[in-house]
PDB file of C-alpha atoms in Angstrom:
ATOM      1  CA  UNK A   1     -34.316  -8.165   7.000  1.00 82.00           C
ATOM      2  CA  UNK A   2     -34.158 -11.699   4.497  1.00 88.00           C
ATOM      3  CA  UNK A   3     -36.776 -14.104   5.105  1.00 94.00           C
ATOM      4  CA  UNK A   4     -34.766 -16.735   3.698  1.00 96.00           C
ATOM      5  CA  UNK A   5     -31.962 -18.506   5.568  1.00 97.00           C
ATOM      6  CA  UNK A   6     -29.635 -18.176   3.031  1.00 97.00           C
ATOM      7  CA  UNK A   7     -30.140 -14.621   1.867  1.00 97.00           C
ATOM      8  CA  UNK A   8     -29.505 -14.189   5.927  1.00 97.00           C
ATOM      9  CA  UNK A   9     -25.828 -16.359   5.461  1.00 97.00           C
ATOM     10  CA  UNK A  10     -25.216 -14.326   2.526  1.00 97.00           C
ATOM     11  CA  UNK A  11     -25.523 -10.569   4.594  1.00 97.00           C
ATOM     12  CA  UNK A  12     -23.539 -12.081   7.192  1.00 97.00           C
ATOM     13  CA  UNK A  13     -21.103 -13.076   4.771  1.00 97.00           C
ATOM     14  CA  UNK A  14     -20.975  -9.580   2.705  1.00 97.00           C
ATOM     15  CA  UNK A  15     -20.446  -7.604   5.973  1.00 97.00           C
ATOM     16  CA  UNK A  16     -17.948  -9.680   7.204  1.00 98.00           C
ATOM     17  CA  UNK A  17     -16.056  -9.751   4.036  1.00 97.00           C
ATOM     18  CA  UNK A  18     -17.148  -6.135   3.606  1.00 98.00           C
ATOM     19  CA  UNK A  19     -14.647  -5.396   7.060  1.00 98.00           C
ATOM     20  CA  UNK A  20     -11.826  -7.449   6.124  1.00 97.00           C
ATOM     21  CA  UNK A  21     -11.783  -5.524   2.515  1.00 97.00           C
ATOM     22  CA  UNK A  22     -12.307  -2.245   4.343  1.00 98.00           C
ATOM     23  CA  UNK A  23      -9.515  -3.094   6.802  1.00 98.00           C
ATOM     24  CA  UNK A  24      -6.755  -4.003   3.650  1.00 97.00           C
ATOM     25  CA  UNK A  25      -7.770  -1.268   1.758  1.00 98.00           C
ATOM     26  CA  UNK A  26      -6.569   1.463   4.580  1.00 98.00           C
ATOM     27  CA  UNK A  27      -3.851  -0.721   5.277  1.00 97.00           C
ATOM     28  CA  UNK A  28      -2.431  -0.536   2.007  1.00 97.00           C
ATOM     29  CA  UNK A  29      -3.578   3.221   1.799  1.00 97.00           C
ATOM     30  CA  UNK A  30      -1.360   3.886   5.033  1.00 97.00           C
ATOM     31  CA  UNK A  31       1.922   1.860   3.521  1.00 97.00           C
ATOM     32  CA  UNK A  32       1.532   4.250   0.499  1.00 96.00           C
ATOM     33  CA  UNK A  33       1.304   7.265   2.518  1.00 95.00           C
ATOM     34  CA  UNK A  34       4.531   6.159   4.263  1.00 93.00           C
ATOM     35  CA  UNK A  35       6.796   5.637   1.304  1.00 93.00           C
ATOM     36  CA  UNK A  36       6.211   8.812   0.045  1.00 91.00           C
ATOM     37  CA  UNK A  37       6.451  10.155   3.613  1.00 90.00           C
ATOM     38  CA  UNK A  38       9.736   8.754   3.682  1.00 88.00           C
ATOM     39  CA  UNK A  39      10.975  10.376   0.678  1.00 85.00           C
ATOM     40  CA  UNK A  40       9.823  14.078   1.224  1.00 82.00           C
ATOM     41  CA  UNK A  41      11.411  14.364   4.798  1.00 69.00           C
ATOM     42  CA  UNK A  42      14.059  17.201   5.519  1.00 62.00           C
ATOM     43  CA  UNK A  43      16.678  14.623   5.080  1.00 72.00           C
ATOM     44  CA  UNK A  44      16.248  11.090   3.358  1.00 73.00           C
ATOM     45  CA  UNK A  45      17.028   7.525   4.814  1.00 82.00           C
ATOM     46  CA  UNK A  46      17.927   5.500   1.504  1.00 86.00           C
ATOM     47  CA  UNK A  47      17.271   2.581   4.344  1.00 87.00           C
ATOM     48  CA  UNK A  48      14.283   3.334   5.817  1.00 88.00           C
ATOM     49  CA  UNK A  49      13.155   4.516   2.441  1.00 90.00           C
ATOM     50  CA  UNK A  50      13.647   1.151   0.810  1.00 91.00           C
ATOM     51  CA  UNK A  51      11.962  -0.460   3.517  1.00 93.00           C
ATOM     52  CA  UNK A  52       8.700   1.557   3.043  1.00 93.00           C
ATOM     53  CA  UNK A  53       8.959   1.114  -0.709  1.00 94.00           C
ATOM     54  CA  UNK A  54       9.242  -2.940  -0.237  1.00 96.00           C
ATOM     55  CA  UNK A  55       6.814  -2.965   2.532  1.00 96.00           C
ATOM     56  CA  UNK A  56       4.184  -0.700   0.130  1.00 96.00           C
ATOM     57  CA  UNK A  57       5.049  -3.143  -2.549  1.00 97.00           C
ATOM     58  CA  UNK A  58       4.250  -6.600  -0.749  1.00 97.00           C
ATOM     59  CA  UNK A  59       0.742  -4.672   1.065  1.00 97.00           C
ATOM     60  CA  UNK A  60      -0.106  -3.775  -2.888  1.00 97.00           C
ATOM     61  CA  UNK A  61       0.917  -7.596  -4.095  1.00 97.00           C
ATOM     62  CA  UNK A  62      -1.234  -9.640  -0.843  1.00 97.00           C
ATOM     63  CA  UNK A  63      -4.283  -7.388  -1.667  1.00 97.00           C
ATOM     64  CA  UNK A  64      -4.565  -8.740  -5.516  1.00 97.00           C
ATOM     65  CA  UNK A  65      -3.518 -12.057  -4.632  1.00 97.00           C
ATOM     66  CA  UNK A  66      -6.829 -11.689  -1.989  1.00 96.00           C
ATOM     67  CA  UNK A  67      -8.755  -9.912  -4.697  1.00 96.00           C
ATOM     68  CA  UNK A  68      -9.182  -6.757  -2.835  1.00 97.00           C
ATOM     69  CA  UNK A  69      -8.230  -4.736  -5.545  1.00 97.00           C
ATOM     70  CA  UNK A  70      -7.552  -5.500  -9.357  1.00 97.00           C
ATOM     71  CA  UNK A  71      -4.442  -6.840 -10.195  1.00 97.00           C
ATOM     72  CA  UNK A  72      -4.086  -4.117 -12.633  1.00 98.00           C
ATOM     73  CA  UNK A  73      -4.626  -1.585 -10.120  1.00 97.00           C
ATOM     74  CA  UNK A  74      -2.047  -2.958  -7.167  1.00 97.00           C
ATOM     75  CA  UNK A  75       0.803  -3.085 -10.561  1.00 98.00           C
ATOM     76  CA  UNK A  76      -0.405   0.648 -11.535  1.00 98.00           C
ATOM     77  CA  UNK A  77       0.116   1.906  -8.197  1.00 97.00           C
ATOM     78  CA  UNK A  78       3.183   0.094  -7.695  1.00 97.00           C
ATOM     79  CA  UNK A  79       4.693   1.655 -10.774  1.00 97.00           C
ATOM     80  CA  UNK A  80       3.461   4.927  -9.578  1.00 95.00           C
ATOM     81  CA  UNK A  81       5.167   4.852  -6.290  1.00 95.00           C
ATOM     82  CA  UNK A  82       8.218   3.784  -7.971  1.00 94.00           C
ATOM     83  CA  UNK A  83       8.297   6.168 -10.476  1.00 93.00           C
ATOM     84  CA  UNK A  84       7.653   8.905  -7.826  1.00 91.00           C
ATOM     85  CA  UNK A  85      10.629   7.482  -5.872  1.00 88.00           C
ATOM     86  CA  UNK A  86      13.296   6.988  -8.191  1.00 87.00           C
ATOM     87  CA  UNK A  87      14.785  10.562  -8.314  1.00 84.00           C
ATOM     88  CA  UNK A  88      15.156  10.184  -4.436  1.00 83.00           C
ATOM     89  CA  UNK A  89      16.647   6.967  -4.663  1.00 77.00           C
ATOM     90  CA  UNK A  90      18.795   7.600  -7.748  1.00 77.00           C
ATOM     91  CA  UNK A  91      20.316  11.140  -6.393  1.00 72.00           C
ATOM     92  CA  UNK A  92      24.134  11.583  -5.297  1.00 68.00           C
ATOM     93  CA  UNK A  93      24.235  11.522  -1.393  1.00 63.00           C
ATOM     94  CA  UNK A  94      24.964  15.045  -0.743  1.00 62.00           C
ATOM     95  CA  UNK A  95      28.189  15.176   1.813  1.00 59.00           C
ATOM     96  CA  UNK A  96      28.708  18.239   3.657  1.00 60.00           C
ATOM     97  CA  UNK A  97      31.847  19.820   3.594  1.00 58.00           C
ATOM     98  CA  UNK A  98      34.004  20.185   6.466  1.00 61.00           C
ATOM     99  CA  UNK A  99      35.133  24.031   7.159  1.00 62.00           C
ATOM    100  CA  UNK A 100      38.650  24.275   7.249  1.00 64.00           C
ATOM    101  CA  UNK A 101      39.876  26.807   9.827  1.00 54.00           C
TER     102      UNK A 101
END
């Protein structure tokens, strides 16, 4: 326990801000885990699989403007996810084909 008033503010301080970083880091963790959820389903929704992707992208971007992770890391992962995405995104829609009869 600090004897010292401020070493007291400062704990305070590091456990709150110790919460908030532990909150944004599983929220960001769980946006990932959805984009690539949405592009290994049986079949894939170009929609909803853009909206993960942009939704992954601005959780990545608001954690390095807060300084909850490097800026270097949020661009790496970004470019990771993207990378793993665009043969989903980039592949002919498959149609099926009607049987004549």
């Amino acid at each position: 326990m600090p004897n010292i008033k401020s070493a007291a503010k400062r704990h305070r301080q590091s456990l709150e801000r110790r919460a908030y970083n532990r909150a944004v880091k599983s929220a960001v963790k769980t946006q990932l885990k959805k984009a690539h959820a949405a592009a290994v389903g049986a079949s894939v929704d170009q929609t909803a699989l853009d909206a993960e992707y942009r939704a992954a992208v601005k959780k990545l971007d608001q954690a390095a403007a807060k300084g909850v992770i490097h800026r270097n890391k949020a661009a790496r992962l970004k470019s990771r996810l993207t990378a793993s995405l665009k043969p989903i995104k980039n592949a002919p829609v498959k149609l099926e084909a009607k049987a004549e009869g």
